[in-house]
CSV table of C-alpha atoms in Angstrom, one decimal:
chain,number,residue,atom,x,y,z
A,27,GLN,CA,-22.8,17.5,-10.1
A,28,VAL,CA,-20.0,15.1,-9.9
A,29,GLN,CA,-19.2,13.4,-6.5
A,30,LEU,CA,-16.1,12.4,-5.1
A,31,VAL,CA,-15.6,10.1,-3.0
A,32,GLU,CA,-12.0,9.2,-1.4
A,33,SER,CA,-10.6,6.1,0.7
A,34,GLY,CA,-7.4,4.5,1.6
A,35,GLY,CA,-5.9,7.0,3.9
A,36,GLY,CA,-4.3,6.6,7.7
A,37,LEU,CA,-1.6,5.6,9.4
A,38,VAL,CA,1.5,4.8,8.2
A,39,GLN,CA,5.6,4.4,9.1
A,40,PRO,CA,7.8,6.7,7.5
A,41,GLY,CA,9.5,4.5,4.6
A,42,GLY,CA,5.7,2.7,4.0
A,43,SER,CA,3.3,2.8,1.3
A,44,LEU,CA,0.1,3.7,0.8
A,45,ARG,CA,-2.8,4.0,-2.0
A,46,LEU,CA,-5.6,6.0,-2.4
A,47,SER,CA,-8.5,5.7,-4.4
A,48,CYS,CA,-11.1,8.4,-5.6
A,49,ALA,CA,-14.2,7.2,-7.5
A,50,ALA,CA,-16.4,10.3,-9.7
A,51,SER,CA,-20.2,10.0,-9.9
A,52,GLY,CA,-22.7,12.1,-11.8
A,53,SER,CA,-22.3,14.4,-14.5
A,54,ILE,CA,-19.2,12.7,-16.0
A,55,VAL,CA,-18.2,14.3,-19.3
A,56,SER,CA,-15.1,13.4,-21.6
A,57,PRO,CA,-12.4,14.3,-21.7
A,58,ASN,CA,-11.9,15.3,-18.2
A,59,ALA,CA,-9.2,15.5,-15.4
A,60,MET,CA,-8.7,14.3,-11.8
A,61,GLY,CA,-6.4,14.4,-9.2
A,62,TRP,CA,-4.8,15.1,-5.5
A,63,TYR,CA,-4.2,17.9,-3.8
A,64,ARG,CA,-2.9,18.1,-0.1
A,65,GLN,CA,-3.6,20.2,2.9
A,66,ALA,CA,-1.1,20.1,5.5
A,67,PRO,CA,-1.7,21.7,9.2
A,68,GLY,CA,-1.0,25.1,8.7
A,69,LYS,CA,-0.1,25.5,4.9
A,70,GLN,CA,-2.3,26.4,1.8
A,71,ARG,CA,-3.5,23.5,-0.4
A,72,GLU,CA,-1.2,22.1,-3.0
A,73,LEU,CA,-1.0,19.9,-6.1
A,74,VAL,CA,0.0,16.2,-5.4
A,75,ALA,CA,-0.4,14.8,-8.6
A,76,ARG,CA,-2.9,14.8,-11.5
A,77,ILE,CA,-3.9,13.0,-14.3
A,78,THR,CA,-6.2,13.7,-17.3
A,79,SER,CA,-8.7,11.3,-19.4
A,80,GLY,CA,-6.0,10.9,-22.2
A,81,GLY,CA,-3.4,9.7,-19.7
A,82,ILE,CA,-1.2,13.1,-19.3
A,83,THR,CA,0.1,13.3,-15.9
A,84,ASN,CA,1.9,16.2,-13.6
A,85,TYR,CA,3.3,15.9,-10.4
A,86,ALA,CA,4.4,18.0,-7.7
A,87,ASP,CA,8.1,18.0,-7.4
A,88,SER,CA,8.4,16.4,-4.0
A,89,VAL,CA,6.7,13.5,-4.9
A,90,LYS,CA,8.5,12.8,-8.2
A,91,GLY,CA,9.7,9.4,-8.1
A,92,ARG,CA,7.7,8.3,-4.9
A,93,PHE,CA,3.9,8.7,-6.1
A,94,THR,CA,2.2,7.3,-9.0
A,95,ILE,CA,-1.1,8.5,-10.2
A,96,SER,CA,-3.2,6.0,-12.7
A,97,ARG,CA,-7.0,6.0,-13.5
A,98,ASP,CA,-9.6,3.5,-14.7
A,99,ASN,CA,-11.9,5.4,-17.2
A,100,ALA,CA,-14.4,2.7,-17.1
A,101,LYS,CA,-14.7,3.2,-13.2
A,102,ASN,CA,-14.4,6.7,-13.3
A,103,THR,CA,-11.6,6.0,-10.6
A,104,VAL,CA,-8.6,7.6,-9.7
A,105,TYR,CA,-5.5,6.0,-7.8
A,106,LEU,CA,-2.4,7.4,-5.7
A,107,GLN,CA,0.0,5.2,-5.0
A,108,MET,CA,2.0,6.7,-2.3
A,109,ASN,CA,5.9,4.6,-2.1
A,110,ALA,CA,8.7,5.6,0.4
A,111,LEU,CA,6.2,8.1,2.7
A,112,LYS,CA,8.0,10.5,4.6
A,113,PRO,CA,6.5,12.9,7.9
A,114,GLU,CA,6.3,15.8,5.5
A,115,ASP,CA,3.9,13.7,3.6
A,116,THR,CA,1.4,14.1,6.3
A,117,ALA,CA,-1.8,16.0,5.2
A,118,VAL,CA,-5.7,15.6,4.3
A,119,TYR,CA,-5.3,14.7,0.5
A,120,TYR,CA,-8.2,16.0,-1.6
A,121,CYS,CA,-9.2,14.1,-4.7
A,122,SER,CA,-10.4,16.5,-7.4
A,123,TYR,CA,-12.2,16.3,-11.0
A,124,GLY,CA,-12.7,18.8,-13.7
A,125,ARG,CA,-12.9,19.3,-17.3
A,126,THR,CA,-9.1,20.0,-17.5
A,127,PHE,CA,-5.9,20.5,-15.3
A,128,PHE,CA,-7.3,24.0,-15.2
A,129,ALA,CA,-10.8,23.5,-14.3
A,130,MET,CA,-10.9,21.3,-11.3
A,131,ASN,CA,-14.0,22.3,-9.8
A,132,TYR,CA,-15.3,19.7,-7.8
A,133,TRP,CA,-13.7,18.3,-4.7
A,134,GLY,CA,-14.0,15.5,-2.3
A,135,GLU,CA,-14.2,15.7,1.4
A,136,GLY,CA,-10.6,14.5,2.0
A,137,THR,CA,-9.2,11.5,3.3
A,138,LEU,CA,-6.1,11.7,6.1
A,139,VAL,CA,-2.9,10.5,5.7
A,140,THR,CA,-0.4,10.3,9.2
A,141,VAL,CA,3.2,9.3,8.3
A,142,SER,CA,4.7,8.9,11.5
A,143,SER,CA,6.6,6.0,13.6
């Protein structure tokens, strides 16, 4: 089993920035992949960004150029730096972990990001 604990959500004005963190613990294997997904009210969960332990990244088109995913493999922690936030970025953001991008089997409880003036 793998446990994921997210932090860093909150309320921010449009154009502002936030950084999310997610620490993984438990039966961590390598190589692996970690990532962020989000779910807005009334919408399906969607990919935001993901990264392998080797540093390969993948972003949703809607966040390219604004969000940056990174990780510290020694700490089993993934980060999401979110800049130039828009109201449409408002959602619950979930951390995910898996053996590969296509096997993200573990999920955190989510952290709420609200972008509003």
